[in-house]
Short mmCIF file of C-alpha atoms in Angstrom, two decimals:
data_model
loop_
_atom_site.label_atom_id
_atom_site.label_comp_id
_atom_site.label_asym_id
_atom_site.label_seq_id
_atom_site.Cartn_x
_atom_site.Cartn_y
_atom_site.Cartn_z
CA UNK A 1 -167.58 -126.82 -50.56
CA UNK A 2 -164.90 -127.05 -47.96
CA UNK A 3 -165.24 -125.43 -44.53
CA UNK A 4 -162.24 -123.21 -45.14
CA UNK A 5 -160.96 -121.31 -48.22
CA UNK A 6 -158.35 -123.36 -50.04
CA UNK A 7 -154.81 -121.56 -50.30
CA UNK A 8 -152.46 -123.49 -52.62
CA UNK A 9 -149.34 -121.80 -51.03
CA UNK A 10 -150.25 -123.00 -47.51
CA UNK A 11 -151.34 -126.51 -48.76
CA UNK A 12 -148.00 -126.91 -50.44
CA UNK A 13 -145.97 -125.56 -47.86
CA UNK A 14 -147.75 -128.10 -45.42
CA UNK A 15 -147.08 -131.00 -47.74
CA UNK A 16 -143.28 -129.90 -48.20
CA UNK A 17 -142.72 -129.30 -44.46
CA UNK A 18 -144.98 -131.59 -42.55
CA UNK A 19 -145.70 -134.13 -45.23
CA UNK A 20 -149.46 -133.62 -45.28
CA UNK A 21 -152.30 -131.19 -45.84
CA UNK A 22 -155.92 -131.80 -44.51
CA UNK A 23 -159.35 -130.17 -44.66
CA UNK A 24 -162.40 -131.07 -42.80
CA UNK A 25 -165.03 -131.11 -45.38
CA UNK A 26 -168.61 -132.22 -44.22
CA UNK A 27 -169.82 -132.38 -48.14
CA UNK A 28 -167.68 -135.51 -48.33
CA UNK A 29 -169.90 -137.19 -45.96
CA UNK A 30 -172.85 -138.15 -48.19
CA UNK A 31 -170.87 -139.41 -51.38
CA UNK A 32 -168.79 -141.46 -49.00
CA UNK A 33 -171.85 -142.93 -47.39
CA UNK A 34 -173.22 -143.84 -50.89
CA UNK A 35 -170.14 -145.35 -51.88
CA UNK A 36 -170.61 -147.95 -48.92
CA UNK A 37 -169.31 -151.18 -49.69
CA UNK A 38 -168.94 -150.88 -53.57
CA UNK A 39 -165.78 -151.48 -55.09
CA UNK A 40 -163.51 -148.56 -56.00
CA UNK A 41 -162.99 -150.43 -59.25
CA UNK A 42 -166.53 -150.74 -60.20
CA UNK A 43 -168.47 -148.27 -62.41
CA UNK A 44 -169.69 -146.56 -59.42
CA UNK A 45 -166.23 -146.45 -57.93
CA UNK A 46 -164.76 -144.75 -60.96
CA UNK A 47 -167.59 -142.30 -61.16
CA UNK A 48 -166.79 -141.48 -57.49
CA UNK A 49 -163.21 -140.90 -58.32
CA UNK A 50 -164.12 -138.58 -61.38
CA UNK A 51 -166.39 -136.33 -59.30
CA UNK A 52 -164.76 -136.17 -55.99
CA UNK A 53 -160.95 -136.62 -56.85
CA UNK A 54 -160.23 -135.50 -60.32
CA UNK A 55 -162.64 -132.72 -60.22
CA UNK A 56 -161.72 -131.37 -56.78
CA UNK A 57 -159.88 -128.12 -57.14
CA UNK A 58 -157.66 -128.87 -54.23
CA UNK A 59 -156.44 -131.97 -55.77
CA UNK A 60 -156.06 -130.73 -59.28
CA UNK A 61 -154.06 -127.55 -58.25
CA UNK A 62 -151.62 -129.44 -55.79
CA UNK A 63 -151.11 -132.32 -58.44
CA UNK A 64 -150.13 -129.79 -61.08
CA UNK A 65 -147.88 -127.96 -58.65
CA UNK A 66 -145.83 -130.86 -57.72
CA UNK A 67 -146.18 -133.34 -60.38
CA UNK A 68 -146.32 -131.71 -64.02
CA UNK A 69 -147.57 -135.08 -65.38
CA UNK A 70 -148.50 -138.19 -63.15
CA UNK A 71 -150.53 -141.29 -63.40
CA UNK A 72 -153.27 -142.80 -61.07
CA UNK A 73 -151.52 -145.86 -60.03
CA UNK A 74 -153.46 -147.08 -57.06
CA UNK A 75 -157.16 -146.59 -55.93
CA UNK A 76 -158.67 -148.60 -53.09
CA UNK A 77 -160.15 -148.53 -49.59
CA UNK A 78 -157.99 -149.08 -46.53
CA UNK A 79 -159.18 -150.09 -43.04
CA UNK A 80 -158.41 -148.71 -39.55
CA UNK A 81 -155.51 -150.68 -38.01
CA UNK A 82 -154.93 -148.86 -34.62
CA UNK A 83 -151.56 -149.45 -33.37
CA UNK A 84 -149.88 -149.86 -36.91
CA UNK A 85 -147.90 -147.24 -38.54
CA UNK A 86 -147.61 -147.18 -42.49
CA UNK A 87 -146.06 -145.35 -45.21
CA UNK A 88 -147.23 -145.55 -49.01
CA UNK A 89 -143.70 -145.42 -50.10
CA UNK A 90 -140.40 -145.32 -48.08
CA UNK A 91 -136.97 -143.97 -48.94
CA UNK A 92 -136.95 -140.64 -47.29
CA UNK A 93 -135.37 -137.56 -49.03
CA UNK A 94 -133.43 -139.77 -51.63
CA UNK A 95 -136.79 -141.26 -52.97
CA UNK A 96 -137.94 -137.64 -53.72
CA UNK A 97 -141.42 -136.16 -53.94
CA UNK A 98 -142.66 -138.10 -56.84
CA UNK A 99 -145.71 -139.76 -55.54
CA UNK A 100 -148.70 -138.05 -53.78
CA UNK A 101 -151.71 -139.64 -52.11
CA UNK A 102 -155.14 -138.31 -51.97
CA UNK A 103 -157.30 -139.89 -48.97
CA UNK A 104 -160.95 -138.99 -48.48
CA UNK A 105 -162.22 -139.78 -44.90
CA UNK A 106 -165.69 -140.66 -43.75
CA UNK A 107 -167.47 -139.45 -40.68
CA UNK A 108 -166.00 -140.16 -37.25
CA UNK A 109 -162.56 -141.10 -38.95
CA UNK A 110 -159.26 -140.61 -36.88
CA UNK A 111 -155.88 -140.32 -38.36
CA UNK A 112 -152.45 -139.59 -36.94
CA UNK A 113 -149.60 -138.08 -39.23
CA UNK A 114 -146.15 -138.30 -38.04
CA UNK A 115 -144.61 -134.77 -38.84
CA UNK A 116 -141.71 -134.63 -41.19
CA UNK A 117 -141.23 -138.45 -41.18
CA UNK A 118 -141.19 -138.30 -45.00
CA UNK A 119 -137.71 -136.60 -44.64
CA UNK A 120 -136.27 -139.73 -42.94
CA UNK A 121 -135.33 -143.16 -44.47
CA UNK A 122 -137.23 -145.22 -42.10
CA UNK A 123 -136.95 -149.03 -41.81
CA UNK A 124 -140.20 -150.83 -42.81
CA UNK A 125 -141.53 -154.28 -43.92
CA UNK A 126 -144.20 -155.06 -46.33
CA UNK A 127 -147.70 -155.30 -44.68
CA UNK A 128 -150.64 -157.42 -45.66
CA UNK A 129 -152.36 -154.36 -46.93
CA UNK A 130 -149.85 -153.62 -49.33
CA UNK A 131 -148.20 -150.81 -47.51
CA UNK A 132 -144.78 -150.25 -45.84
CA UNK A 133 -145.25 -150.91 -41.92
CA UNK A 134 -143.00 -148.65 -39.77
CA UNK A 135 -141.88 -149.45 -36.01
CA UNK A 136 -142.66 -146.69 -33.72
CA UNK A 137 -139.22 -147.02 -32.36
CA UNK A 138 -137.87 -145.67 -35.63
CA UNK A 139 -140.14 -142.59 -35.41
CA UNK A 140 -138.85 -142.11 -31.78
CA UNK A 141 -135.21 -142.07 -33.18
CA UNK A 142 -136.05 -139.33 -35.45
CA UNK A 143 -137.98 -137.31 -32.99
CA UNK A 144 -141.31 -137.78 -35.11
CA UNK A 145 -142.99 -139.70 -32.74
CA UNK A 146 -145.42 -137.21 -31.43
CA UNK A 147 -147.64 -136.88 -34.62
CA UNK A 148 -150.63 -134.75 -35.28
CA UNK A 149 -154.13 -136.45 -34.69
CA UNK A 150 -156.97 -135.45 -36.89
CA UNK A 151 -160.63 -136.38 -36.11
CA UNK A 152 -162.96 -135.94 -39.20
CA UNK A 153 -166.35 -135.69 -37.21
CA UNK A 154 -168.10 -135.23 -40.50
CA UNK A 155 -165.62 -136.11 -42.98
CA UNK A 156 -162.64 -134.76 -44.91
CA UNK A 157 -159.60 -134.79 -47.32
CA UNK A 158 -155.85 -135.31 -46.95
CA UNK A 159 -153.14 -134.91 -49.49
CA UNK A 160 -149.76 -136.25 -48.54
CA UNK A 161 -146.56 -136.99 -49.51
CA UNK A 162 -146.51 -140.81 -49.98
CA UNK A 163 -143.39 -141.15 -47.71
CA UNK A 164 -145.12 -139.59 -44.63
CA UNK A 165 -145.86 -142.05 -41.79
CA UNK A 166 -149.50 -142.30 -40.48
CA UNK A 167 -151.76 -144.42 -38.52
CA UNK A 168 -155.43 -145.07 -39.19
CA UNK A 169 -157.07 -145.25 -35.95
CA UNK A 170 -160.70 -145.18 -37.22
CA UNK A 171 -162.45 -145.27 -40.58
CA UNK A 172 -162.11 -146.66 -44.02
CA UNK A 173 -160.57 -144.00 -45.98
CA UNK A 174 -160.50 -144.21 -49.97
CA UNK A 175 -157.06 -143.57 -51.35
CA UNK A 176 -155.78 -142.42 -54.70
CA UNK A 177 -152.14 -142.66 -55.33
CA UNK A 178 -150.69 -140.55 -57.99
CA UNK A 179 -146.94 -141.19 -59.23
CA UNK A 180 -144.56 -139.41 -61.76
CA UNK A 181 -143.63 -141.43 -64.92
CA UNK A 182 -140.11 -142.45 -63.50
CA UNK A 183 -141.89 -144.32 -60.67
CA UNK A 184 -145.21 -145.48 -62.12
CA UNK A 185 -143.58 -147.42 -64.92
CA UNK A 186 -142.02 -149.87 -62.42
CA UNK A 187 -145.51 -150.57 -60.66
CA UNK A 188 -147.97 -153.40 -61.74
CA UNK A 189 -151.01 -152.01 -63.36
CA UNK A 190 -154.40 -151.81 -61.76
CA UNK A 191 -156.61 -154.46 -63.24
CA UNK A 192 -160.08 -153.36 -64.17
CA UNK A 193 -163.07 -155.54 -65.19
CA UNK A 194 -163.42 -155.86 -68.90
CA UNK A 195 -166.88 -154.58 -69.59
CA UNK A 196 -168.45 -151.88 -71.68
CA UNK A 197 -169.42 -149.89 -68.73
CA UNK A 198 -166.00 -149.72 -67.45
CA UNK A 199 -164.43 -149.02 -70.72
CA UNK A 200 -166.62 -146.18 -71.23
CA UNK A 201 -165.98 -144.75 -67.36
CA UNK A 202 -162.11 -144.83 -68.02
CA UNK A 203 -162.69 -142.90 -71.40
CA UNK A 204 -164.58 -140.33 -69.35
CA UNK A 205 -161.49 -140.27 -66.58
CA UNK A 206 -159.11 -139.80 -69.52
CA UNK A 207 -160.84 -136.72 -70.74
CA UNK A 208 -160.56 -135.04 -67.24
CA UNK A 209 -156.99 -133.87 -67.71
CA UNK A 210 -154.04 -134.11 -70.14
CA UNK A 211 -151.79 -133.99 -67.19
CA UNK A 212 -153.08 -137.05 -65.61
CA UNK A 213 -152.70 -140.66 -66.86
CA UNK A 214 -154.17 -144.01 -65.70
CA UNK A 215 -151.99 -146.87 -64.85
CA UNK A 216 -154.91 -149.24 -65.78
CA UNK A 217 -155.24 -152.57 -67.66
CA UNK A 218 -158.33 -154.70 -68.34
CA UNK A 219 -158.97 -158.46 -67.28
CA UNK A 220 -157.78 -160.56 -69.74
CA UNK A 221 -160.07 -163.38 -68.84
CA UNK A 222 -163.12 -161.38 -70.27
#
């Protein structure tokens, strides 16, 4: 249970206007600690996704509000990289709000979101972590440079427009990226281990919602 009562209208307005919504949620602390070094694409990682993303009312209602049908196209951990600013997707207003990102943050995590940066087409380069890296000077030129610093003393969740710029100052968030059909078909599929346990777990995920698909394939070497 989150510290505050979830309000879909307020959350949706925050995503539209600022580019992100956040809640500090201490109940995420223990599940994130339990995940530890486990891979997101392991049996335990997929179970974590089912329990703490797909079954989270905040996530489900926002996805249903913004994306009538979407597919989980990325699921992985990111590491802090203070001084570096990233986007999950560039393109500004012309790219449209077709991709949302849910990030779960552990105890002591710190992040800065650059308000309204999702409305600008920012220059960027492909970074080694698979994201777009944005120069700070580009944010200064759009008057988005101050940003909002969020400190998750006990853990929390953010749901963001994929185009919003952010900086992970501390922590290792777990990110799930949901995209509409016109976007997801252009992405490479997430490759999962080809084991009976994983096949069973994916079947469980697919039963969670008719409006959420999974952009997965199985390792052909097994």
